[in-house]
CSV table of C-alpha atoms and ligand atoms in Angstrom, one decimal:
chain,number,residue,atom,x,y,z
A,1,MET,CA,-14.8,28.2,-13.7
A,2,ILE,CA,-16.7,31.2,-15.2
A,3,ASP,CA,-14.9,32.8,-18.1
A,4,LEU,CA,-15.2,36.5,-17.3
A,5,GLN,CA,-13.8,37.8,-20.5
A,6,SER,CA,-16.9,36.4,-22.4
A,7,LEU,CA,-19.2,38.2,-20.0
A,8,PRO,CA,-20.8,39.6,-22.4
A,9,ASP,CA,-19.5,38.7,-25.8
A,10,GLN,CA,-19.0,41.3,-28.6
A,11,ARG,CA,-22.6,41.7,-29.3
A,12,GLY,CA,-23.7,41.8,-25.6
A,13,HIS,CA,-24.8,38.3,-25.1
A,14,PHE,CA,-24.4,36.6,-21.8
A,15,GLY,CA,-24.9,33.0,-23.2
A,16,PRO,CA,-28.5,33.0,-24.6
A,17,TYR,CA,-29.5,36.2,-22.7
A,18,GLY,CA,-28.9,39.9,-23.2
A,19,GLY,CA,-28.2,41.3,-26.8
A,20,MET,CA,-29.6,44.5,-28.4
A,21,PHE,CA,-33.3,44.5,-29.2
A,22,VAL,CA,-33.9,48.1,-29.9
A,23,PRO,CA,-35.3,50.2,-32.8
A,24,GLU,CA,-33.0,50.8,-35.7
A,25,THR,CA,-32.8,54.5,-34.7
A,26,LEU,CA,-31.0,53.7,-31.5
A,27,MET,CA,-28.3,51.2,-32.9
A,28,ASP,CA,-25.9,54.0,-33.9
A,29,ALA,CA,-26.1,55.5,-30.4
A,30,LEU,CA,-25.6,52.2,-28.7
A,31,ASN,CA,-22.6,51.3,-30.9
A,32,THR,CA,-21.1,54.7,-30.3
A,33,LEU,CA,-21.6,54.2,-26.5
A,34,THR,CA,-20.0,50.8,-26.7
A,35,GLU,CA,-16.9,52.2,-28.5
A,36,GLU,CA,-16.5,55.3,-26.3
A,37,TYR,CA,-16.9,53.2,-23.2
A,38,ALA,CA,-14.2,50.7,-24.3
A,39,LYS,CA,-11.9,53.8,-24.9
A,40,ALA,CA,-12.8,55.3,-21.5
A,41,ARG,CA,-12.3,52.0,-19.7
A,42,ALA,CA,-8.7,51.8,-21.2
A,43,ASP,CA,-7.9,55.4,-20.3
A,44,GLN,CA,-6.0,56.0,-17.2
A,45,THR,CA,-7.1,59.6,-17.0
A,46,PHE,CA,-10.7,58.6,-17.0
A,47,GLN,CA,-10.3,55.9,-14.4
A,48,THR,CA,-8.5,58.3,-12.0
A,49,GLU,CA,-11.0,60.9,-12.5
A,50,LEU,CA,-13.7,58.4,-11.6
A,51,SER,CA,-12.1,57.0,-8.5
A,52,ASP,CA,-11.1,60.5,-7.3
A,53,THR,CA,-14.9,61.6,-7.7
A,54,LEU,CA,-16.1,58.3,-6.0
A,55,ARG,CA,-13.9,59.1,-3.1
A,56,GLU,CA,-14.3,62.8,-2.7
A,57,PHE,CA,-17.8,63.3,-3.8
A,58,ALA,CA,-19.7,60.0,-3.1
A,59,GLY,CA,-17.7,59.0,0.0
A,60,ARG,CA,-15.9,55.8,-1.1
A,61,PRO,CA,-14.6,53.4,0.1
A,62,THR,CA,-17.5,52.4,2.2
A,63,PRO,CA,-17.0,50.5,5.4
A,64,LEU,CA,-17.2,46.8,5.7
A,65,TYR,CA,-19.0,46.7,9.1
A,66,LEU,CA,-19.1,43.8,11.4
A,67,ALA,CA,-22.8,43.5,12.6
A,68,GLN,CA,-21.9,42.2,16.1
A,69,ARG,CA,-25.3,42.2,17.8
A,70,LEU,CA,-27.0,40.7,14.7
A,71,THR,CA,-24.4,38.0,14.6
A,72,GLN,CA,-24.9,37.3,18.2
A,73,LYS,CA,-28.6,37.3,18.0
A,74,LEU,CA,-28.8,34.9,15.1
A,75,GLY,CA,-26.0,32.7,16.5
A,76,GLY,CA,-24.4,31.4,13.4
A,77,ALA,CA,-22.2,32.9,10.6
A,78,LYS,CA,-20.2,36.2,11.4
A,79,ILE,CA,-22.2,38.9,9.5
A,80,TYR,CA,-20.5,41.9,7.7
A,81,LEU,CA,-22.6,44.7,6.2
A,82,LYS,CA,-21.1,46.4,3.1
A,83,ARG,CA,-22.2,49.9,3.8
A,84,GLU,CA,-23.4,51.3,0.5
A,85,ASP,CA,-26.1,53.1,2.5
A,86,LEU,CA,-23.5,55.6,3.7
A,87,LEU,CA,-22.8,56.9,0.2
A,88,HIS,CA,-23.9,60.4,-0.9
A,89,THR,CA,-27.5,60.3,-1.9
A,90,GLY,CA,-28.1,57.2,0.2
A,91,ALA,CA,-27.6,54.2,-2.1
A,92,HIS,CA,-25.2,52.4,-4.4
A,93,LYS,CA,-26.9,54.1,-7.5
A,94,ILE,CA,-24.5,57.1,-7.3
A,95,ASN,CA,-21.5,54.8,-8.3
A,96,ASN,CA,-23.3,54.2,-11.7
A,97,ALA,CA,-24.6,57.8,-12.2
A,98,LEU,CA,-21.0,59.3,-11.6
A,99,GLY,CA,-19.4,56.8,-14.2
A,100,GLN,CA,-22.1,57.5,-16.8
A,101,ILE,CA,-22.0,61.1,-16.4
A,102,LEU,CA,-18.3,61.2,-16.8
A,103,LEU,CA,-18.7,59.2,-19.9
A,104,ALA,CA,-21.5,61.6,-21.2
A,105,GLN,CA,-19.1,64.5,-20.7
A,106,ARG,CA,-16.4,62.7,-22.8
A,107,MET,CA,-18.9,62.2,-25.6
A,108,GLY,CA,-19.8,65.9,-25.4
A,109,LYS,CA,-23.5,65.3,-24.5
A,110,LYS,CA,-25.3,68.4,-23.2
A,111,ARG,CA,-28.5,66.8,-21.9
A,112,ILE,CA,-29.2,63.8,-19.5
A,113,ILE,CA,-32.3,61.8,-19.3
A,114,ALA,CA,-33.0,58.8,-16.9
A,115,GLU,CA,-35.8,56.7,-15.6
A,116,THR,CA,-36.5,56.0,-12.0
A,117,GLY,CA,-38.6,53.6,-9.9
A,118,ALA,CA,-38.1,54.2,-6.2
A,119,GLY,CA,-36.5,57.6,-7.0
A,120,GLN,CA,-33.1,56.6,-5.9
A,121,HIS,CA,-31.5,56.5,-9.4
A,122,GLY,CA,-33.4,59.8,-10.3
A,123,VAL,CA,-31.9,61.5,-7.3
A,124,ALA,CA,-28.4,60.1,-8.1
A,125,THR,CA,-28.7,61.4,-11.7
A,126,ALA,CA,-30.1,64.7,-10.7
A,127,THR,CA,-27.2,65.0,-8.2
A,128,VAL,CA,-24.4,64.3,-10.8
A,129,CYS,CA,-26.1,66.6,-13.4
A,130,ALA,CA,-26.2,69.5,-11.0
A,131,ARG,CA,-22.6,68.8,-10.3
A,132,ALA,CA,-21.7,68.8,-14.0
A,133,GLY,CA,-24.0,71.6,-14.9
A,134,LEU,CA,-26.0,69.4,-17.4
A,135,GLU,CA,-29.7,69.6,-18.2
A,136,CYS,CA,-31.6,66.7,-16.6
A,137,VAL,CA,-34.9,65.1,-17.3
A,138,ILE,CA,-36.3,62.3,-15.1
A,139,TYR,CA,-39.1,60.0,-16.1
A,140,MET,CA,-41.0,58.5,-13.2
A,141,GLY,CA,-44.2,56.5,-12.9
A,142,ALA,CA,-47.0,58.5,-11.4
A,143,VAL,CA,-47.7,55.9,-8.9
A,144,ASP,CA,-44.1,55.8,-7.8
A,145,MET,CA,-44.1,59.6,-7.6
A,146,GLU,CA,-46.7,59.4,-4.9
A,147,ARG,CA,-45.1,56.6,-3.0
A,148,GLN,CA,-41.7,58.4,-3.2
A,149,ALA,CA,-42.6,62.0,-2.7
A,150,LEU,CA,-39.6,62.9,-0.8
A,151,ASN,CA,-37.3,61.8,-3.7
A,152,VAL,CA,-39.3,63.8,-6.2
A,153,ALA,CA,-38.8,66.9,-4.0
A,154,ARG,CA,-35.1,66.1,-3.9
A,155,MET,CA,-34.8,65.8,-7.6
A,156,ARG,CA,-36.6,69.1,-8.1
A,157,PHE,CA,-34.3,70.9,-5.5
A,158,LEU,CA,-31.4,69.6,-7.6
A,159,GLY,CA,-32.7,71.3,-10.7
A,160,ALA,CA,-34.1,68.3,-12.5
A,161,LYS,CA,-37.4,68.3,-14.5
A,162,VAL,CA,-39.5,65.2,-13.3
A,163,VAL,CA,-42.0,64.0,-15.8
A,164,ALA,CA,-44.9,61.9,-14.5
A,165,VAL,CA,-45.7,58.8,-16.6
A,166,THR,CA,-49.4,57.6,-16.3
A,167,ALA,CA,-49.4,54.9,-18.9
A,168,GLY,CA,-50.1,51.2,-17.8
A,169,GLN,CA,-49.1,50.4,-14.2
A,170,ALA,CA,-47.5,53.9,-14.0
A,171,THR,CA,-44.3,52.5,-12.4
A,172,LEU,CA,-40.8,51.7,-13.6
A,173,LYS,CA,-41.4,49.7,-16.9
A,174,GLU,CA,-43.5,52.6,-18.3
A,175,ALA,CA,-41.0,55.2,-17.2
A,176,ILE,CA,-38.3,53.3,-19.1
A,177,ASN,CA,-40.5,53.4,-22.1
A,178,GLU,CA,-40.9,57.2,-22.0
A,179,ALA,CA,-37.1,57.6,-21.4
A,180,MET,CA,-36.4,55.4,-24.6
A,181,ARG,CA,-39.0,57.5,-26.7
A,182,ASP,CA,-37.2,60.7,-25.7
A,183,TRP,CA,-33.8,59.2,-26.5
A,184,VAL,CA,-35.0,58.1,-30.0
A,185,THR,CA,-36.0,61.7,-30.6
A,186,ASN,CA,-32.9,63.5,-28.9
A,187,VAL,CA,-30.3,61.0,-29.4
A,188,ARG,CA,-27.6,63.5,-30.8
A,189,SER,CA,-27.7,65.8,-27.8
A,190,THR,CA,-28.7,63.5,-25.1
A,191,HIS,CA,-27.2,60.5,-23.1
A,192,TYR,CA,-29.5,58.2,-21.4
A,193,ILE,CA,-28.2,57.1,-17.8
A,194,LEU,CA,-29.9,53.8,-17.4
A,195,GLY,CA,-30.2,52.8,-13.8
A,196,SER,CA,-29.6,49.1,-13.5
A,197,ALA,CA,-27.9,46.1,-15.1
A,198,LEU,CA,-30.6,46.0,-17.7
A,199,GLY,CA,-31.7,47.1,-21.2
A,200,SER,CA,-29.8,46.8,-24.4
A,201,HIS,CA,-26.1,46.1,-24.6
A,202,PRO,CA,-23.9,47.9,-23.6
A,203,TYR,CA,-25.8,49.0,-20.5
A,204,PRO,CA,-25.7,45.7,-18.6
A,205,MET,CA,-22.0,45.6,-18.9
A,206,ILE,CA,-21.4,49.3,-18.3
A,207,VAL,CA,-23.5,49.4,-15.2
A,208,ARG,CA,-22.0,46.3,-13.8
A,209,ASP,CA,-18.6,47.7,-14.2
A,210,PHE,CA,-19.3,50.9,-12.5
A,211,HIS,CA,-20.6,48.9,-9.5
A,212,ARG,CA,-17.7,46.4,-9.4
A,213,VAL,CA,-16.0,48.7,-7.0
A,214,ILE,CA,-18.4,47.4,-4.3
A,215,GLY,CA,-17.0,43.9,-4.6
A,216,GLU,CA,-13.4,45.0,-5.1
A,217,GLU,CA,-13.5,46.9,-1.9
A,218,ALA,CA,-15.3,44.2,0.0
A,219,ARG,CA,-12.8,41.6,-1.2
A,220,ARG,CA,-9.8,43.8,0.0
A,221,GLN,CA,-11.5,44.6,3.2
A,222,VAL,CA,-12.5,41.0,4.2
A,223,LEU,CA,-9.0,39.8,3.4
A,224,GLU,CA,-7.6,42.6,5.8
A,225,LYS,CA,-9.9,41.9,8.6
A,226,GLU,CA,-10.2,38.1,8.4
A,227,GLY,CA,-7.4,37.0,6.3
A,228,ARG,CA,-9.6,34.9,4.2
A,229,LEU,CA,-12.4,35.1,1.6
A,230,PRO,CA,-16.2,35.0,2.9
A,231,ASP,CA,-18.3,31.8,2.6
A,232,LEU,CA,-21.5,33.6,1.5
A,233,LEU,CA,-22.4,36.9,-0.1
A,234,VAL,CA,-26.1,38.1,-0.1
A,235,ALA,CA,-27.6,41.0,-2.1
A,236,CYS,CA,-31.2,41.9,-3.2
A,237,VAL,CA,-32.0,41.9,-6.9
A,238,GLY,CA,-34.2,44.4,-8.7
A,239,GLY,CA,-32.6,44.8,-12.0
A,240,GLY,CA,-29.5,43.4,-10.3
A,241,SER,CA,-26.9,46.1,-10.2
A,242,ASN,CA,-25.9,46.1,-6.5
A,243,ALA,CA,-25.9,42.4,-6.5
A,244,ILE,CA,-23.6,42.0,-9.6
A,245,GLY,CA,-21.4,44.8,-8.3
A,246,LEU,CA,-20.7,42.9,-5.1
A,247,PHE,CA,-20.6,39.4,-6.6
A,248,TRP,CA,-18.4,39.9,-9.7
A,249,PRO,CA,-15.0,40.3,-8.2
A,250,PHE,CA,-15.6,36.9,-6.4
A,251,LEU,CA,-17.1,35.0,-9.4
A,252,GLN,CA,-13.8,32.9,-9.8
A,253,ASP,CA,-13.5,32.1,-6.2
A,254,ASP,CA,-15.3,28.7,-6.1
A,255,SER,CA,-15.4,28.7,-2.3
A,256,VAL,CA,-17.5,31.8,-2.3
A,257,ARG,CA,-21.3,31.1,-2.6
A,258,MET,CA,-23.7,33.9,-3.6
A,259,VAL,CA,-27.4,34.4,-3.3
A,260,GLY,CA,-29.6,37.1,-5.0
A,261,VAL,CA,-32.8,37.9,-3.2
A,262,GLU,CA,-35.8,38.8,-5.2
A,263,ALA,CA,-39.0,40.3,-4.1
A,264,GLY,CA,-41.5,37.8,-3.0
A,265,GLY,CA,-44.4,40.4,-2.4
A,266,HIS,CA,-47.5,39.0,-0.9
A,267,GLY,CA,-46.4,35.5,-1.9
A,268,ILE,CA,-45.6,33.6,-5.2
A,269,ARG,CA,-49.0,34.2,-7.0
A,270,PRO,CA,-49.5,35.8,-10.4
A,271,GLY,CA,-49.4,39.7,-10.0
A,272,GLU,CA,-48.5,39.5,-6.2
A,273,HIS,CA,-44.7,39.5,-6.5
A,274,ALA,CA,-41.7,40.3,-8.6
A,275,ALA,CA,-39.5,37.2,-8.3
A,276,ARG,CA,-38.6,36.5,-11.9
A,277,PHE,CA,-37.0,33.1,-11.2
A,278,GLU,CA,-40.2,31.9,-9.6
A,279,GLY,CA,-42.2,31.3,-12.6
A,280,GLY,CA,-40.8,33.7,-15.0
A,281,LYS,CA,-40.2,32.8,-18.6
A,282,LEU,CA,-37.6,33.7,-21.3
A,283,GLY,CA,-38.6,36.7,-23.2
A,284,VAL,CA,-37.5,40.1,-24.5
A,285,LEU,CA,-38.3,43.3,-22.7
A,286,GLN,CA,-36.9,46.8,-23.1
A,287,GLY,CA,-33.8,45.9,-25.2
A,288,THR,CA,-32.8,42.6,-23.6
A,289,LYS,CA,-33.5,38.9,-23.6
A,290,THR,CA,-33.9,37.6,-20.2
A,291,TYR,CA,-36.4,36.1,-17.5
A,292,LEU,CA,-39.7,37.9,-17.4
A,293,LEU,CA,-42.9,37.6,-15.6
A,294,THR,CA,-45.6,37.1,-18.2
A,295,ASP,CA,-49.1,35.8,-18.3
A,296,GLU,CA,-50.4,33.0,-20.6
A,297,ASP,CA,-50.8,35.4,-23.5
A,298,GLY,CA,-47.2,36.6,-23.2
A,299,GLN,CA,-48.1,39.9,-21.8
A,300,VAL,CA,-45.9,41.4,-19.1
A,301,GLN,CA,-47.5,40.6,-15.9
A,302,LEU,CA,-48.3,43.1,-13.1
A,303,THR,CA,-45.8,43.0,-10.2
A,304,HIS,CA,-45.9,43.8,-6.6
A,305,SER,CA,-43.4,44.6,-3.9
A,306,VAL,CA,-43.5,46.8,-0.9
A,307,SER,CA,-40.3,48.1,-2.1
A,308,ALA,CA,-40.5,50.4,-5.3
A,309,GLY,CA,-36.9,49.4,-6.3
A,310,LEU,CA,-37.6,45.7,-6.7
A,311,ASP,CA,-40.8,45.6,-8.6
A,312,TYR,CA,-39.5,45.4,-12.2
A,313,ALA,CA,-40.9,42.4,-14.4
A,314,ALA,CA,-37.5,41.5,-15.7
A,315,ILE,CA,-34.1,40.7,-14.3
A,316,GLY,CA,-30.7,41.6,-15.7
A,317,PRO,CA,-29.4,39.2,-18.3
A,318,GLU,CA,-26.3,38.3,-16.5
A,319,HIS,CA,-28.2,37.1,-13.5
A,320,ALA,CA,-30.0,34.8,-15.8
A,321,TYR,CA,-26.9,33.4,-17.3
A,322,LEU,CA,-25.1,32.9,-13.9
A,323,ARG,CA,-28.1,31.2,-12.5
A,324,ASP,CA,-28.1,28.7,-15.5
A,325,GLN,CA,-24.3,28.1,-14.8
A,326,GLY,CA,-25.1,27.3,-11.1
A,327,ARG,CA,-22.9,30.0,-10.0
A,328,ILE,CA,-25.4,32.2,-8.2
A,329,ASP,CA,-28.5,31.0,-6.4
A,330,TYR,CA,-31.6,33.0,-6.1
A,331,ALA,CA,-34.2,33.2,-3.3
A,332,TYR,CA,-36.9,35.5,-2.4
A,333,ALA,CA,-38.3,37.4,0.7
A,334,THR,CA,-41.8,38.4,1.1
A,335,ASP,CA,-43.0,42.0,2.0
A,336,GLU,CA,-43.7,40.7,5.6
A,337,GLU,CA,-40.3,39.2,5.9
A,338,ALA,CA,-38.7,42.3,4.6
A,339,LEU,CA,-40.5,44.6,7.0
A,340,ASP,CA,-39.4,42.2,9.9
A,341,ALA,CA,-35.9,42.5,8.8
A,342,PHE,CA,-36.2,46.3,8.4
A,343,LEU,CA,-37.1,46.5,12.1
A,344,ALA,CA,-34.6,43.8,13.2
A,345,LEU,CA,-31.7,45.6,11.6
A,346,SER,CA,-32.9,49.0,12.9
A,347,ARG,CA,-33.3,47.7,16.5
A,348,THR,CA,-30.0,45.4,16.7
A,349,GLU,CA,-27.5,47.5,14.9
A,350,GLY,CA,-29.0,51.0,14.9
A,351,ILE,CA,-29.1,51.1,11.1
A,352,ILE,CA,-32.4,51.6,9.2
A,353,PRO,CA,-32.1,50.0,5.9
A,354,ALA,CA,-33.9,50.7,2.6
A,355,LEU,CA,-36.8,48.3,2.1
A,356,GLU,CA,-34.9,46.8,-0.9
A,357,SER,CA,-31.8,46.0,1.1
A,358,ALA,CA,-34.2,44.6,4.0
A,359,HIS,CA,-34.9,41.8,1.6
A,360,ALA,CA,-31.2,40.7,1.7
A,361,ILE,CA,-31.2,41.0,5.5
A,362,ALA,CA,-34.3,38.9,5.6
A,363,HIS,CA,-32.5,36.1,3.7
A,364,VAL,CA,-29.6,36.5,6.1
A,365,ILE,CA,-31.9,36.1,9.2
A,366,LYS,CA,-33.1,32.8,7.6
A,367,THR,CA,-29.6,31.6,6.6
A,368,ALA,CA,-27.0,32.8,9.1
A,369,GLN,CA,-28.2,30.4,11.8
A,370,THR,CA,-27.7,27.4,9.5
A,371,MET,CA,-24.1,28.2,9.3
A,372,SER,CA,-21.3,27.9,11.8
A,373,SER,CA,-19.6,30.6,13.8
A,374,ASP,CA,-16.4,30.2,12.0
A,375,GLN,CA,-18.1,31.2,8.7
A,376,ILE,CA,-18.3,34.6,7.2
A,377,LEU,CA,-21.2,36.2,5.5
A,378,ILE,CA,-21.1,39.6,3.6
A,379,VAL,CA,-24.5,41.3,2.8
A,380,ASN,CA,-24.9,44.4,0.7
A,381,LEU,CA,-26.6,47.1,2.5
A,382,SER,CA,-27.5,48.8,-0.9
A,383,GLY,CA,-29.3,51.8,0.7
A,384,ARG,CA,-30.6,53.6,3.8
A,385,GLY,CA,-34.1,53.6,4.8
A,386,ASP,CA,-34.8,57.4,5.1
A,387,LYS,CA,-36.8,57.4,1.7
A,388,ASP,CA,-39.1,54.6,3.2
A,389,VAL,CA,-39.8,56.0,6.6
A,390,ALA,CA,-43.2,57.4,5.8
A,391,GLN,CA,-44.3,54.2,4.0
A,392,ALA,CA,-42.9,51.9,6.7
A,393,ALA,CA,-44.6,54.0,9.4
A,394,GLU,CA,-47.9,53.7,7.7
A,395,ILE,CA,-47.6,49.8,7.9
A,396,LEU,CA,-45.6,49.2,11.0
A,397,LEU,CA,-46.6,52.1,13.4
A,398,ARG,CA,-50.5,52.0,12.7
B,401,LIG,C1,-32.6,50.7,-6.9
B,401,LIG,C2,-32.2,50.0,-5.7
B,401,LIG,C3,-32.2,48.6,-5.5
B,401,LIG,C4,-32.6,47.7,-6.7
B,401,LIG,O1,-31.8,47.9,-7.9
B,401,LIG,P1,-30.6,46.9,-8.3
B,401,LIG,O2,-30.2,47.3,-9.7
B,401,LIG,O3,-31.1,45.5,-8.3
B,401,LIG,O4,-29.4,47.0,-7.3
B,401,LIG,C5,-31.7,47.9,-4.4
B,401,LIG,N1,-31.4,48.7,-3.3
B,401,LIG,C6,-31.6,50.0,-3.3
B,401,LIG,C7,-31.3,50.9,-2.0
B,401,LIG,C8,-32.0,50.7,-4.4
B,401,LIG,O5,-32.2,52.1,-4.5
């Protein structure tokens, strides 16, 4: 059985993965964050404020919804959707943003920075900053700003400053570099709200913990509805935060299988996908040791996915560890499969999913029919599709 207490150890290791690979100038800030987080976690006042805010502001608990027509259509396992798409700002990201801003306020920070890929984490961060009355700067790749113009406008309406990053591929990786650079310079006044279960310790642990509410609710809800645990959990994996949030509270239930779904892009060829477990190697990127997509020279490879939230070259270190342990399996869905799933869920259930979540649905479409009708599957619907409508229309309605 997985020993949850050791995930991670004192220095942030998940087995051989994780750790703190950062410049000396950030070590103090990260150690302080680790200490302050440990205090907050043990503080009932903090926990109560967090759960009240998740309920009153973000809209928790989210329903565990039986997808009746999809279940019928696929003719296998009973399919439940964990409806993170119904949260305020449209995705699971608000769970982490709210947790971290409460932490920042406890630490007396006056200024917040964040990176964003699809823009969802930027919107969630701008939202909690507006609510808290804190200054907010969001770093975003110029290419992503174009793909996700709607989210850029939302961040600006919310009072955030959005800084375009033009270096390299001008997507998430470069945005994280800029945010780190800012943090090194302004570390006294500023808290960096990292958006996925990635980066240096303590972030993979903190972000996971703030998303564990997804799995805790799902566990309670499925026991209420079915009187037993599910057979399979499915979630898409960018950095891995929505997946680890759903999976974590089930890790010690050996009967529950779990599959994380990566972005297969145009197919598994160099530069054409973002499936780190399909040819990725052990390496260090942006503070953590994990699986990375690199070329023969060890340079970080270009990635591709139709979904801006899944195209990062590294996967969260805890996922690498749990894969080694054989506890979580990983699969991928291509752009085409995700787009098919996007339409399938829209038309059978009346729910337009985010393109990221559509990767998880694509795996469900492949898998549910191989299971029997007395089996139960829960898929995390990590976000809604509003942000992707323009992009999907260009591809699907041409
Ligand atoms: C950001 C995002 C993801 C990918 O991030 P994870 O950290 O892997 O969860 C998935 N779905 C949606 C809707 C997102 O906005």
